[in-house]
XYZ file of C-alpha atoms in Angstrom:
542
model
C 12.022 -35.427 63.441
C 14.811 -32.931 64.059
C 17.269 -33.748 66.773
C 17.112 -37.540 66.333
C 20.178 -38.738 64.509
C 19.996 -40.618 61.199
C 21.451 -43.752 62.771
C 19.967 -47.213 63.165
C 21.293 -50.537 64.354
C 19.744 -53.879 63.448
C 18.821 -55.471 66.755
C 18.111 -59.179 66.360
C 17.323 -62.127 68.601
C 18.708 -64.425 65.892
C 22.487 -64.686 66.316
C 25.054 -64.417 63.542
C 26.306 -67.692 62.097
C 29.881 -68.488 63.072
C 30.608 -71.358 60.695
C 32.165 -71.543 57.249
C 30.062 -71.937 54.117
C 31.156 -75.574 53.793
C 30.229 -76.455 57.369
C 26.885 -74.661 57.072
C 26.140 -76.529 53.842
C 27.028 -79.857 55.457
C 24.663 -79.109 58.351
C 21.848 -78.447 55.870
C 22.605 -81.711 54.049
C 22.449 -83.579 57.376
C 19.020 -82.095 58.137
C 17.419 -82.097 54.696
C 19.356 -84.662 52.640
C 16.349 -86.013 50.753
C 14.791 -82.653 49.939
C 15.225 -80.893 46.580
C 18.310 -78.668 46.553
C 18.864 -77.642 42.917
C 16.902 -77.770 39.679
C 18.352 -76.800 36.297
C 15.439 -76.327 33.944
C 17.295 -76.271 30.624
C 18.827 -79.731 31.060
C 16.200 -81.185 33.364
C 18.861 -82.124 35.914
C 17.815 -82.244 39.571
C 19.676 -82.744 42.823
C 18.577 -83.584 46.326
C 20.778 -82.089 49.036
C 22.531 -85.439 49.436
C 23.166 -85.696 45.679
C 24.338 -82.089 45.508
C 26.745 -82.719 48.395
C 28.250 -85.693 46.539
C 28.852 -83.632 43.389
C 30.236 -80.680 45.364
C 32.631 -83.078 47.095
C 33.749 -84.504 43.728
C 34.532 -81.019 42.364
C 36.302 -80.043 45.605
C 38.476 -83.176 45.561
C 39.140 -82.677 41.854
C 40.386 -79.130 42.508
C 42.587 -80.375 45.355
C 43.978 -82.986 42.951
C 44.876 -80.195 40.521
C 46.946 -78.595 43.262
C 44.493 -75.835 44.173
C 45.144 -74.866 47.792
C 43.581 -72.620 50.423
C 43.836 -68.990 49.324
C 44.402 -69.802 45.642
C 42.081 -67.961 43.279
C 39.680 -69.965 41.113
C 37.841 -67.957 38.468
C 34.412 -68.819 37.135
C 33.211 -67.357 33.847
C 29.859 -68.732 32.807
C 26.164 -67.930 32.668
C 23.856 -69.443 35.285
C 24.164 -73.220 35.370
C 24.362 -76.038 37.902
C 28.151 -76.218 37.598
C 28.368 -72.612 38.784
C 26.734 -73.725 42.038
C 29.020 -76.781 42.328
C 32.118 -74.604 41.938
C 30.797 -72.042 44.433
C 30.425 -74.612 47.223
C 33.452 -76.700 46.240
C 35.818 -73.732 46.431
C 34.284 -72.765 49.794
C 34.989 -76.258 51.124
C 38.694 -76.134 50.201
C 39.222 -72.465 51.077
C 39.979 -71.354 47.521
C 38.888 -67.807 46.682
C 36.196 -67.835 44.017
C 36.619 -64.996 41.515
C 33.335 -64.132 39.810
C 33.807 -63.007 36.211
C 30.918 -61.209 34.517
C 29.703 -63.271 31.507
C 29.423 -60.022 29.524
C 33.153 -59.267 29.835
C 35.337 -59.128 26.751
C 39.087 -59.653 26.353
C 40.043 -56.216 27.721
C 38.221 -56.828 31.003
C 38.969 -60.563 31.222
C 42.722 -60.085 31.022
C 42.665 -57.382 33.701
C 40.608 -59.435 36.169
C 42.637 -62.636 35.693
C 45.902 -60.820 36.329
C 44.714 -58.458 39.056
C 43.292 -61.261 41.198
C 45.972 -63.791 40.242
C 43.563 -66.488 39.029
C 45.340 -69.872 39.029
C 42.509 -72.035 37.722
C 39.676 -70.861 35.471
C 36.384 -72.709 35.048
C 34.464 -71.386 32.048
C 31.670 -72.107 29.632
C 33.012 -72.761 26.135
C 30.517 -70.315 24.629
C 27.160 -68.656 25.251
C 25.048 -66.680 22.802
C 27.536 -64.439 20.945
C 30.366 -64.954 23.457
C 33.170 -67.290 22.405
C 34.661 -67.739 25.879
C 37.156 -70.381 24.777
C 38.439 -68.133 22.002
C 38.767 -65.121 24.286
C 40.629 -67.182 26.908
C 43.125 -68.349 24.300
C 43.558 -64.744 23.203
C 44.516 -63.505 26.681
C 46.311 -66.590 27.970
C 49.799 -65.580 26.788
C 49.442 -62.387 28.841
C 48.218 -64.187 31.992
C 51.316 -66.040 33.256
C 49.676 -67.019 36.559
C 46.840 -68.909 34.841
C 47.803 -72.596 35.082
C 44.585 -74.470 34.323
C 41.542 -73.788 32.168
C 38.567 -76.112 32.546
C 35.811 -75.681 29.962
C 32.446 -76.909 31.214
C 31.369 -79.951 29.237
C 34.927 -80.455 28.003
C 37.339 -83.318 28.608
C 39.344 -81.498 31.284
C 36.261 -80.694 33.361
C 34.940 -84.243 33.039
C 38.345 -85.603 34.045
C 38.453 -83.345 37.104
C 35.036 -84.537 38.289
C 35.886 -88.192 37.582
C 39.150 -87.915 39.508
C 37.323 -86.210 42.361
C 34.879 -89.098 42.636
C 37.860 -91.376 43.285
C 39.420 -88.961 45.782
C 39.730 -89.357 49.538
C 36.903 -87.601 51.442
C 39.037 -87.660 54.581
C 41.552 -85.408 52.855
C 38.815 -82.905 52.019
C 37.482 -83.011 55.580
C 40.960 -82.219 56.903
C 41.303 -79.214 54.596
C 37.796 -77.982 55.411
C 38.469 -78.343 59.125
C 41.411 -75.969 58.833
C 39.373 -73.046 57.503
C 38.212 -69.963 59.394
C 34.908 -68.163 58.819
C 36.962 -64.961 58.492
C 39.029 -66.274 55.560
C 38.534 -64.546 52.193
C 36.406 -66.787 50.002
C 35.079 -64.631 47.160
C 36.203 -61.736 44.956
C 33.539 -59.795 43.081
C 34.548 -57.033 40.709
C 32.780 -53.701 40.824
C 33.322 -51.116 38.129
C 35.923 -48.731 39.460
C 36.042 -44.959 39.292
C 39.735 -45.325 38.467
C 38.971 -46.789 35.046
C 39.294 -50.461 36.002
C 37.156 -52.692 38.229
C 38.046 -53.237 41.888
C 37.856 -56.672 43.485
C 35.643 -56.567 46.571
C 37.015 -59.360 48.768
C 34.441 -61.147 50.902
C 34.744 -63.756 53.671
C 32.618 -66.797 54.563
C 31.280 -64.722 57.472
C 30.355 -61.816 55.178
C 28.320 -63.632 52.569
C 26.983 -66.618 54.521
C 25.382 -64.355 57.107
C 24.065 -61.892 54.544
C 22.440 -64.658 52.524
C 21.049 -66.188 55.727
C 19.477 -62.974 57.006
C 18.046 -62.076 53.589
C 16.393 -65.493 53.715
C 15.223 -64.900 57.278
C 13.455 -61.690 56.252
C 11.847 -63.566 53.351
C 10.661 -66.176 55.852
C 12.464 -69.086 54.183
C 12.192 -72.673 55.426
C 13.004 -76.012 53.801
C 9.695 -75.945 51.917
C 10.600 -72.836 49.898
C 11.618 -73.015 46.253
C 13.529 -69.966 45.016
C 13.487 -69.070 41.300
C 16.721 -67.284 40.330
C 16.752 -65.551 36.935
C 19.317 -63.102 38.360
C 23.018 -63.709 37.597
C 25.139 -65.920 39.853
C 28.253 -63.832 39.134
C 26.622 -61.078 41.189
C 25.756 -61.079 44.916
C 22.071 -61.105 43.956
C 22.366 -64.637 42.618
C 25.118 -66.328 44.597
C 24.555 -64.727 48.027
C 20.927 -63.588 48.300
C 19.907 -66.534 46.133
C 22.112 -69.592 46.596
C 23.333 -68.953 50.154
C 19.943 -67.596 51.196
C 18.408 -70.903 50.069
C 20.998 -73.437 51.231
C 21.283 -71.876 54.701
C 17.566 -72.687 55.132
C 17.332 -75.998 53.252
C 15.310 -74.389 50.451
C 15.574 -75.358 46.774
C 17.270 -73.258 44.075
C 15.596 -73.282 40.655
C 17.626 -72.070 37.644
C 15.060 -71.105 34.971
C 17.592 -70.426 32.178
C 21.290 -69.514 31.677
C 20.297 -65.848 31.292
C 17.060 -63.982 31.913
C 14.114 -64.952 29.723
C 10.597 -63.910 30.800
C 8.850 -67.036 29.481
C 11.424 -69.407 30.944
C 11.104 -67.678 34.319
C 7.298 -67.806 34.370
C 7.329 -71.452 33.258
C 9.824 -72.348 35.981
C 7.649 -70.719 38.661
C 4.586 -72.599 37.395
C 6.095 -76.040 36.895
C 8.395 -76.071 39.918
C 5.807 -74.425 42.198
C 8.282 -71.737 43.224
C 7.424 -69.757 46.355
C 9.951 -66.958 45.772
C 11.132 -65.035 42.704
C 14.023 -62.593 42.377
C 14.640 -59.841 39.853
C 15.442 -56.236 39.091
C 12.388 -54.111 38.195
C 13.020 -54.474 34.443
C 12.750 -58.271 34.792
C 9.393 -58.051 36.549
C 8.200 -55.519 33.938
C 9.145 -57.946 31.145
C 7.386 -60.860 32.879
C 4.203 -58.852 33.448
C 4.260 -57.701 29.811
C 4.572 -61.229 28.392
C 1.671 -61.886 26.014
C 1.030 -65.257 27.684
C 1.304 -63.959 31.241
C -2.304 -64.702 32.189
C -1.879 -68.320 31.099
C 0.710 -69.106 33.776
C -0.260 -70.454 37.186
C 1.791 -68.403 39.648
C -0.341 -69.221 42.674
C 2.588 -70.832 44.502
C 4.415 -67.485 44.784
C 4.537 -65.906 48.214
C 7.644 -63.736 48.409
C 10.718 -62.643 46.483
C 13.197 -59.831 46.169
C 13.277 -56.790 43.961
C 16.544 -54.881 43.969
C 18.997 -53.054 41.726
C 17.001 -49.892 41.062
C 13.826 -48.148 42.303
C 10.543 -49.910 41.584
C 7.685 -47.945 39.956
C 4.490 -47.953 42.036
C 2.350 -49.617 39.362
C 4.892 -52.397 38.887
C 4.939 -53.136 42.620
C 1.133 -53.246 42.708
C 1.054 -55.693 39.789
C 3.776 -57.895 41.297
C 1.660 -58.183 44.448
C -1.753 -58.473 42.777
C -1.119 -60.285 39.474
C 1.849 -62.402 40.556
C 0.622 -63.062 44.075
C 3.892 -61.970 45.698
C 2.204 -60.440 48.734
C 5.404 -60.621 50.799
C 7.839 -59.342 48.131
C 10.666 -57.324 49.671
C 12.950 -54.559 48.443
C 16.669 -54.851 49.176
C 19.375 -52.200 49.041
C 23.076 -52.865 49.125
C 26.350 -52.984 47.276
C 28.885 -55.674 46.497
C 31.254 -54.272 49.116
C 28.674 -54.976 51.846
C 27.922 -58.589 50.916
C 25.515 -56.985 49.600
C 22.384 -56.113 51.630
C 22.297 -53.341 54.248
C 18.569 -52.505 54.292
C 15.449 -54.462 53.405
C 11.708 -53.929 53.580
C 9.727 -56.400 55.647
C 6.929 -58.676 54.475
C 4.284 -56.622 56.289
C 5.444 -53.205 55.051
C 2.920 -51.197 53.049
C 3.166 -50.844 49.286
C 4.110 -47.208 49.866
C 7.061 -48.249 52.039
C 8.141 -50.839 49.472
C 8.087 -48.285 46.674
C 9.320 -45.092 48.338
C 12.028 -46.640 50.546
C 14.603 -49.408 50.597
C 13.440 -50.520 54.010
C 15.096 -50.541 57.402
C 18.521 -51.600 58.602
C 19.369 -55.318 58.323
C 19.910 -57.505 61.411
C 23.363 -57.055 63.022
C 24.159 -54.115 60.710
C 24.462 -50.385 61.462
C 23.591 -47.582 59.061
C 23.951 -43.836 59.389
C 23.566 -40.841 57.119
C 26.327 -38.263 57.292
C 27.115 -34.849 55.926
C 29.573 -35.627 53.098
C 31.605 -32.526 53.958
C 31.904 -32.865 57.743
C 31.319 -36.592 58.245
C 28.860 -35.810 61.036
C 25.591 -37.725 61.328
C 22.673 -35.611 60.115
C 19.257 -35.384 61.817
C 16.538 -37.675 60.507
C 14.791 -36.205 57.497
C 17.995 -34.570 56.237
C 19.879 -35.866 53.188
C 23.463 -37.080 53.353
C 25.723 -39.968 52.424
C 24.623 -43.427 53.510
C 27.283 -45.362 55.457
C 27.060 -48.921 56.736
C 29.057 -50.941 59.258
C 29.037 -54.472 60.604
C 29.821 -58.096 59.771
C 28.843 -57.463 56.129
C 31.558 -54.924 55.243
C 34.117 -56.482 52.899
C 37.655 -57.336 53.948
C 38.845 -54.821 51.354
C 39.591 -54.422 47.656
C 41.932 -57.185 46.514
C 45.545 -55.934 46.517
C 44.394 -52.289 46.622
C 44.819 -51.006 50.200
C 44.706 -47.407 48.994
C 41.293 -47.889 47.372
C 40.087 -49.760 50.451
C 41.077 -46.819 52.662
C 39.107 -44.457 50.417
C 35.939 -46.531 50.875
C 36.182 -47.771 54.479
C 37.044 -45.235 57.155
C 39.151 -45.987 60.284
C 35.997 -46.826 62.261
C 35.104 -49.488 59.619
C 32.194 -47.542 58.135
C 31.717 -48.296 54.447
C 30.940 -45.071 52.571
C 28.455 -45.997 49.867
C 28.592 -42.807 47.823
C 24.774 -42.836 47.774
C 22.699 -39.902 48.976
C 19.897 -40.961 51.286
C 17.332 -39.790 53.830
C 16.207 -41.680 56.947
C 12.681 -40.988 58.198
C 11.396 -40.930 61.772
C 10.675 -44.679 61.688
C 14.120 -45.591 60.399
C 13.132 -46.230 56.773
C 15.790 -45.207 54.263
C 15.169 -43.617 50.870
C 17.925 -43.357 48.260
C 17.740 -39.901 46.699
C 20.746 -39.748 44.420
C 24.427 -40.524 44.041
C 27.427 -38.572 45.155
C 29.476 -40.375 42.574
C 28.381 -40.402 38.971
C 27.426 -44.052 38.984
C 24.810 -45.015 36.423
C 22.401 -47.873 37.132
C 21.296 -49.427 33.851
C 18.818 -52.264 34.282
C 20.274 -53.146 37.668
C 23.922 -53.020 36.508
C 26.107 -50.510 38.311
C 28.271 -48.639 35.793
C 30.982 -46.144 36.630
C 31.494 -43.716 33.713
C 35.216 -43.310 34.326
C 35.984 -46.816 33.066
C 34.151 -46.157 29.790
C 35.713 -42.705 29.449
C 39.182 -44.237 29.781
C 38.333 -46.701 27.036
C 36.896 -44.046 24.697
C 40.182 -42.160 24.975
C 41.727 -45.013 22.956
C 39.546 -44.131 19.930
C 41.796 -42.432 17.340
C 39.336 -39.543 16.786
C 38.493 -38.841 20.443
C 40.351 -36.081 22.268
C 38.281 -36.148 25.431
C 35.204 -38.031 26.623
C 32.644 -37.756 29.380
C 29.930 -40.346 30.022
C 26.671 -39.694 31.846
C 23.397 -41.476 32.523
C 20.202 -40.269 30.879
C 16.623 -41.341 31.727
C 15.362 -44.425 29.915
C 11.909 -46.001 30.125
C 13.170 -49.573 29.803
C 16.460 -49.633 31.730
C 15.971 -46.727 34.118
C 19.106 -45.098 32.739
C 21.065 -45.344 29.487
C 24.584 -44.227 28.725
C 25.384 -41.124 26.722
C 28.885 -40.086 25.749
C 29.906 -36.491 25.166
C 33.129 -36.298 23.161
C 35.539 -33.704 21.877
C 37.197 -34.659 18.605
C 40.876 -34.443 17.767
C 41.964 -31.731 15.316
C 41.437 -32.996 11.789
C 38.813 -35.564 12.742
C 35.784 -35.184 10.514
C 32.875 -36.421 12.599
C 31.832 -39.306 14.776
C 28.503 -41.121 15.037
C 26.934 -43.068 17.868
C 26.938 -46.136 15.613
C 30.680 -45.794 15.007
C 31.316 -45.568 18.755
C 29.187 -48.646 19.391
C 31.115 -50.593 16.749
C 34.413 -49.500 18.323
C 33.274 -50.750 21.750
C 31.612 -53.982 20.629
C 33.653 -57.004 21.603
C 35.924 -54.930 23.807
C 33.507 -53.673 26.458
C 30.601 -55.519 28.064
C 27.409 -54.741 26.131
C 25.799 -52.838 29.000
C 28.761 -50.429 29.148
C 28.484 -49.381 25.492
C 27.028 -45.842 25.152
C 23.743 -45.713 23.327
C 23.873 -41.988 22.591
C 26.606 -39.632 21.445
C 26.952 -35.860 21.525
C 29.945 -34.167 19.885
C 30.952 -30.840 21.467
C 33.781 -28.311 21.267
C 33.943 -27.868 25.054
C 32.430 -29.432 28.164
C 30.547 -27.281 30.673
C 32.993 -26.476 33.486
C 32.956 -24.884 36.921
C 35.173 -21.893 37.646
C 37.641 -24.275 39.290
C 37.879 -26.412 36.161
C 35.660 -29.330 37.227
C 33.322 -30.749 34.613
C 29.660 -30.078 35.367
C 27.989 -33.407 34.741
C 24.736 -32.114 36.224
C 24.565 -29.518 33.458
C 25.485 -32.148 30.879
C 22.625 -34.353 32.052
C 20.142 -31.473 31.904
C 21.235 -30.601 28.368
C 21.120 -34.257 27.324
C 17.568 -34.646 28.600
C 16.592 -31.706 26.365
C 18.512 -33.044 23.359
C 16.856 -36.440 23.657
C 13.415 -35.045 24.432
C 13.256 -36.776 27.800
C 11.783 -33.892 29.763
C 8.900 -36.102 30.853
């Protein structure tokens, strides 16, 4: 449709919410106090909204008793658990900025995030799977002078905080909560940075409460919905689209397991009669492939969200037909936009839900521009997707220069994604301007891994690219040049060097040793050529 600009604005009769997360939560408690709010399957613990409010208040008063004040940063480093939810809403009620720390982080990343955001108080699991969180915290603590308190979940300090909070003065909390603005920063989420270290996307109550609310609106949520969340809380998918999407509608959050497990997820849907299920495509693929899949009763499912990477057609068909998720929606977004900018609707065709990421979200604008000129391109033409509105972050924490690179003077967030908008306003993501790799729904920026590989004694230079992978969509491959005198280097040796120092999903699976990288005449490395060569080397031409 030449001549019509690739621009769309999300007209909505439903107004934006103007309250803080704490006030919105309190309103839900007042309306639906006796309804289920939270279920933790592993421990069997359950909360009504009234019970959840009491525990959130205890944690909030406990944090105030520790001296945590509005604007102070409180880190949380744990897999999915009920306490994660308590800390999320407690910090919102006192105006502390919750800093989400990826459970896969190791000491290198942990120390950076604690210092860069200035975390004062850290709530953490003691351990999970192969991660000794307590040990890693002790390792970095001498180098984190701003870190005053560490509260290990299940430990004496955490229990003491909650006990003290139960004896606290609710009037004091109400006074603090009453002094908060919806535009205050309330959450920092780290995204892998192209500069070699993550950047802290800083989000307000207004950003994430509204995004969660409107995601829930497009899923048709009411107080009778029960939302199964196998996706991580440390990410917007879990804590915004999941938790805030549910609590802003009085729906119930079901935590199937601390981390994704297909059987635990399917059992949670069956036994809790969940109406909605979230996941990245690889999660749905794993659930559908479970040998006991046909034995689960999933008849309660109605809707859900698939996001993180494109969904194969056959997977979408099976999610609708075999899982009964007739109203499943596809979301597109990024942490910096709270996260969702586009979403398919419940009545969109399977083709729309597979080939596109839907239409613009309510109260949001999107446009597709020529990356060179910045001008909006006609519909049907590719360009960079930009988004603007209430959802755009306040900025990167303490990095105004990086913020200015991402958000232009007119407050458009430049996503770095190449996209096309069709005549009906549906957006398709066609590639990435940046070299970001999406592995199983995790966004990975190669530069951070390249910087780390430079610290290997045998590596002179390193370049990291994404290569096609049947399971994860993309896998990481490192191309390296060796230092003079270095004998050789194997992929296994690189993995061992990275293990324990980089999150597992950032560790390259493949390695290719070269004398030189392919370069342009101006000296820029040709990653496109590297990817093509890698596909041949790995036999991934199909």
